[in-house]
Amino acid sequence: MSDNTEGPHYTESSAGLMEYSAESAMPFGPVHPSLKEPEYFKLILEGERIVQVMPRIGYVHRGIERAAQDRTWVKNVYLVERICGICSFSHSLAYTQGVENLTPFEIPKRGKYLRTVVHELERIHSHLLWLGLIGHWAGFDTLFMWIWKDREHSLDLLEAITGNRVNKSYSTIGGVRKDLPDGMAEKLKTEAGFIEKRLDYYEGLMSSEETFTIRTRGMGRINQEVTRRLSTVGPLLRCTGISRDIRVEDPYAAYDEVIPEVMTSNDGDIASLVTIRLDEARDSCRMIKEAVDKMPSGDFKVNIPRAIPAGESMFHVEAPRGELFYYVKSAGGSTPERVKIRTSTMANILTGVEMLKGHTLADVPVVLTGMDPCFGCMDRVAVLEVDKGKEWSIGGEALRRYGIDYYSKRRGNK
Amino acid sequence: MSVESMQAIGVETGGTVTTSKKAIVLNVSREKVPEACAKVAAMPGFYHLSTITALDLGEQIAVMYHFWKGKTFAVVKTLVPKSDARIPSITPAVPAAVFYEAEVKDLMGVFFDGNPYMKGRFVLPDEYPTDAPAPLRKEADPAKIRKMLKLE
């Protein structure tokens, strides 16, 4: 902490955030007042190292919780699945199951199995997306494009089963909207086997290619003290050795019969996140094959009357990024009284801040992607160099190139 | 997570415990919220804070702190009058709560004493009128707010 009342100074608070002033001794609050351009992250550098990060969220705030109060229960399925394009099905799954818990109805087993299959397919597509992005930000565009091409297999399956690649509208209050098309069961198994083999190949590549590992090993290191203090969720929690997965701890859909393996690591760095997500995607392939084999016949949905009984219900699912929490309250009518949504990225922003501390600007793209943020975080990043008193911003592509050139120079290239 | 351990915390903080299918709810007065949440978070195992939900009940606002381990939610619930919607922040004991409290402040207008994000806006856009009620309150009328923003 600087004693200089003319230059910048800062104070710390318990969550590792701070109130900061660049001009005078007056603290102006941690979030937005003098930011001239929209920036998701303001990085405060001392010398070369990041000492503090001020996140700013709310750019894509659309008032969905308020909008949900004006729409019927079924219409809200289509609303909440548009919160996120990557984990769209997780949102509709958590919402529909939360609402079903208010009713006395039991979802038929086949419906639960079909939900499990689509949930795991979504996990595969999300993890492959992330693996490709990590490659992209670390400078491996070829890896990025290969992984995304293989990802097309999971998206094609999702389109064949649900009718759409992104906003699938597959889960409904009472089960799923349609059954598997003819021949899909066999196709699921073949494609899952194909994706498994590709993941084996990428695992070999991403753990041995030195120009990649130098950007991921030891980067963004966190430990159990951080994740417990900040209630982290998802792979970020599991990479510090804490073995928690909602599908195992609090099973929903068919997870009591098709049991996931919980992937953990003790390293707490980006390389371990790569391994965990690869392993989880592979395990999803295994679970899809198992679910297809065990799939019971029968109904895939039950008809639930439009007016949901009064009550309140809490439900959470293990979305690809971690715990997705829904709280639903009914007053007995055809629209909800309250829908509260807590997305997994929101829970992990503070952990992302901890991951960035101590790193240089060159590591920002990879470490920030490590927390798997579900917003365009790197459109523009603001940088404040405390000891020089300089403030500037840098866009995503320029930041990516900066990182690639930095490591290229370190390897001895000119 | 057992009802007995929640009841023990209830005895220490002067709260009452109710149970439902998936949740054990501890109702406490707002002054006792930091103490109750600290005790729930400190229970054996890792009591993860899922989020903080606020409900507009008309004259009062209910604020619920959802903790979770295993198959049950352990919820600490308190009621505050709308005219004086303030609660002491739990961030000293549970730092994970800082964003959740800030969101409740923006959307429901409940002030958390001691939370560093109480100044300025967190999720709400800066243009949201400062004299309009918080958007999730029942008296917040979207049509009126649009007029205030001169959108129609």
XYZ file of C-alpha atoms in Angstrom, chain A residues 58-288:
231
model
C -24.012 -6.312 -16.150
C -23.484 -5.671 -19.846
C -25.824 -8.404 -20.897
C -28.252 -7.846 -18.053
C -31.626 -8.304 -19.723
C -34.004 -8.355 -16.791
C -34.839 -12.013 -17.322
C -35.929 -12.623 -13.741
C -38.445 -9.804 -14.114
C -39.523 -10.983 -17.558
C -40.132 -14.472 -16.201
C -42.796 -13.109 -13.875
C -44.881 -11.962 -16.855
C -44.775 -15.208 -18.803
C -46.491 -18.518 -18.306
C -44.591 -21.450 -16.895
C -44.080 -23.068 -20.268
C -43.115 -19.855 -22.052
C -40.413 -19.365 -19.452
C -38.663 -22.507 -20.651
C -38.005 -20.727 -23.931
C -36.949 -17.615 -22.042
C -34.439 -19.157 -19.659
C -32.780 -21.330 -22.251
C -31.722 -18.142 -24.006
C -29.743 -16.914 -21.033
C -26.677 -18.712 -22.292
C -25.973 -20.210 -25.669
C -23.469 -22.741 -24.447
C -25.285 -24.175 -21.434
C -28.773 -23.499 -22.753
C -30.102 -26.952 -21.946
C -28.785 -26.797 -18.385
C -30.886 -23.705 -17.812
C -34.058 -25.262 -19.148
C -33.320 -28.476 -17.237
C -32.876 -26.696 -13.908
C -35.969 -24.585 -14.481
C -38.259 -27.423 -15.564
C -37.128 -29.682 -12.743
C -37.559 -26.866 -10.229
C -41.110 -26.355 -11.446
C -41.856 -30.095 -11.497
C -40.813 -30.263 -7.848
C -43.745 -28.012 -7.016
C -46.147 -30.575 -8.486
C -46.889 -34.096 -7.297
C -45.990 -35.578 -10.700
C -43.144 -38.054 -11.339
C -41.231 -37.747 -14.590
C -41.181 -41.021 -16.544
C -37.838 -42.782 -16.598
C -37.359 -42.544 -20.329
C -37.748 -38.793 -20.109
C -35.064 -38.689 -17.429
C -32.695 -40.766 -19.545
C -33.232 -38.591 -22.595
C -32.543 -35.516 -20.501
C -29.316 -37.117 -19.320
C -28.193 -37.858 -22.879
C -28.759 -34.294 -24.062
C -27.208 -32.860 -20.889
C -24.039 -34.851 -21.491
C -23.963 -33.957 -25.166
C -24.073 -30.345 -24.102
C -21.210 -30.911 -21.698
C -19.155 -32.380 -24.533
C -19.838 -29.453 -26.835
C -19.109 -26.922 -24.106
C -15.830 -28.521 -23.057
C -14.692 -28.905 -26.663
C -15.504 -25.263 -27.219
C -13.383 -24.326 -24.237
C -10.486 -26.576 -25.244
C -10.476 -24.990 -28.663
C -10.545 -21.507 -27.150
C -7.632 -22.218 -24.854
C -5.721 -23.319 -27.935
C -6.748 -20.141 -29.755
C -5.722 -17.777 -26.975
C -2.427 -19.594 -26.542
C -1.699 -19.177 -30.239
C -2.692 -22.607 -31.609
C -5.280 -21.801 -34.209
C -4.853 -25.157 -35.891
C -5.722 -26.951 -32.655
C -8.666 -24.592 -32.205
C -10.043 -25.399 -35.646
C -9.513 -29.143 -35.370
C -11.252 -29.310 -31.993
C -14.141 -27.221 -33.236
C -14.516 -29.436 -36.266
C -14.837 -32.457 -33.986
C -17.242 -30.469 -31.880
C -19.527 -30.353 -34.927
C -20.223 -34.049 -34.324
C -21.826 -33.301 -30.974
C -23.762 -30.361 -32.402
C -25.056 -32.480 -35.289
C -26.283 -35.062 -32.781
C -28.006 -32.358 -30.759
C -29.672 -31.016 -33.872
C -30.851 -34.460 -34.922
C -32.304 -35.200 -31.489
C -33.749 -31.855 -30.481
C -34.141 -29.936 -33.718
C -31.641 -27.178 -32.957
C -27.980 -26.752 -32.176
C -28.118 -24.045 -29.533
C -31.530 -23.181 -28.106
C -32.792 -26.707 -28.071
C -36.170 -26.309 -26.315
C -35.937 -29.980 -25.506
C -36.842 -30.142 -21.853
C -40.418 -29.281 -21.005
C -42.386 -29.230 -17.782
C -43.130 -32.929 -17.454
C -40.271 -34.475 -19.403
C -38.867 -33.921 -22.864
C -40.677 -32.748 -25.968
C -39.915 -35.602 -28.303
C -38.454 -39.055 -28.474
C -35.238 -40.157 -30.177
C -35.542 -40.461 -33.959
C -35.163 -43.927 -35.515
C -31.607 -45.142 -35.612
C -30.407 -42.420 -33.270
C -29.526 -44.797 -30.468
C -26.912 -46.556 -32.584
C -25.668 -43.278 -34.028
C -25.185 -41.864 -30.516
C -22.940 -44.749 -29.611
C -20.850 -44.538 -32.759
C -20.395 -40.787 -32.527
C -19.607 -40.943 -28.811
C -16.923 -43.497 -29.589
C -15.496 -41.255 -32.296
C -15.360 -38.228 -29.995
C -13.672 -40.329 -27.313
C -10.889 -41.280 -29.677
C -10.384 -37.681 -30.748
C -10.189 -36.625 -27.097
C -7.477 -39.224 -26.526
C -5.534 -37.672 -29.369
C -5.944 -34.130 -28.037
C -4.933 -35.222 -24.590
C -1.662 -36.515 -25.923
C -1.114 -33.329 -27.892
C -2.023 -30.842 -25.180
C 0.081 -32.508 -22.509
C 3.202 -32.967 -24.574
C 3.412 -29.960 -26.865
C 5.836 -27.744 -25.013
C 4.848 -24.463 -26.602
C 1.366 -25.115 -25.221
C 2.276 -26.482 -21.803
C 4.529 -23.534 -21.065
C 1.436 -21.348 -21.229
C -0.724 -23.556 -19.059
C 1.445 -25.295 -16.462
C 1.598 -23.388 -13.199
C -0.623 -20.630 -14.591
C -3.594 -19.278 -12.722
C -2.799 -21.349 -9.687
C -5.440 -21.486 -6.965
C -5.864 -23.696 -3.957
C -8.521 -24.976 -1.592
C -8.291 -21.921 0.613
C -9.434 -19.741 -2.285
C -12.184 -22.040 -3.503
C -13.669 -22.571 -0.068
C -13.567 -18.893 0.765
C -15.175 -17.887 -2.509
C -17.629 -20.800 -2.995
C -16.235 -21.684 -6.397
C -18.142 -24.100 -8.619
C -17.456 -26.559 -11.389
C -14.107 -27.650 -12.828
C -12.464 -24.673 -11.113
C -13.456 -26.152 -7.769
C -12.416 -29.655 -8.712
C -8.987 -28.595 -9.925
C -8.035 -27.824 -6.322
C -8.813 -31.345 -5.226
C -12.317 -30.828 -3.860
C -14.453 -33.643 -5.186
C -17.891 -32.095 -5.591
C -20.236 -32.671 -8.484
C -23.976 -32.132 -8.185
C -24.683 -35.074 -10.469
C -23.109 -37.358 -7.879
C -23.912 -35.543 -4.652
C -27.520 -34.652 -5.398
C -28.466 -36.757 -8.430
C -31.136 -35.550 -10.795
C -32.467 -36.910 -14.111
C -30.984 -40.387 -14.555
C -27.714 -39.780 -12.715
C -28.632 -42.161 -9.938
C -28.339 -44.977 -12.508
C -25.786 -43.599 -14.966
C -23.185 -42.448 -12.507
C -20.546 -39.885 -13.500
C -16.952 -40.116 -12.423
C -15.853 -36.984 -10.606
C -12.618 -35.671 -12.098
C -10.310 -33.801 -9.756
C -6.731 -32.649 -9.706
C -4.481 -31.275 -7.014
C -2.530 -28.842 -9.145
C -4.994 -25.982 -9.328
C -3.572 -24.535 -12.528
C -4.774 -24.110 -16.107
C -3.076 -27.333 -17.234
C -5.111 -29.260 -14.683
C -8.265 -27.535 -15.947
C -7.401 -28.749 -19.445
C -7.027 -32.291 -18.134
C -10.215 -32.162 -16.076
C -12.332 -30.897 -18.942
C -10.866 -33.465 -21.329
C -11.580 -36.227 -18.820
C -15.091 -34.976 -18.176
C -15.848 -34.863 -21.884
C -14.559 -38.400 -22.277
C -16.635 -39.535 -19.323
C -19.662 -37.910 -20.932
C -19.078 -40.065 -24.006
C -18.997 -43.119 -21.769
C -22.197 -42.049 -20.040
C -24.004 -41.453 -23.318
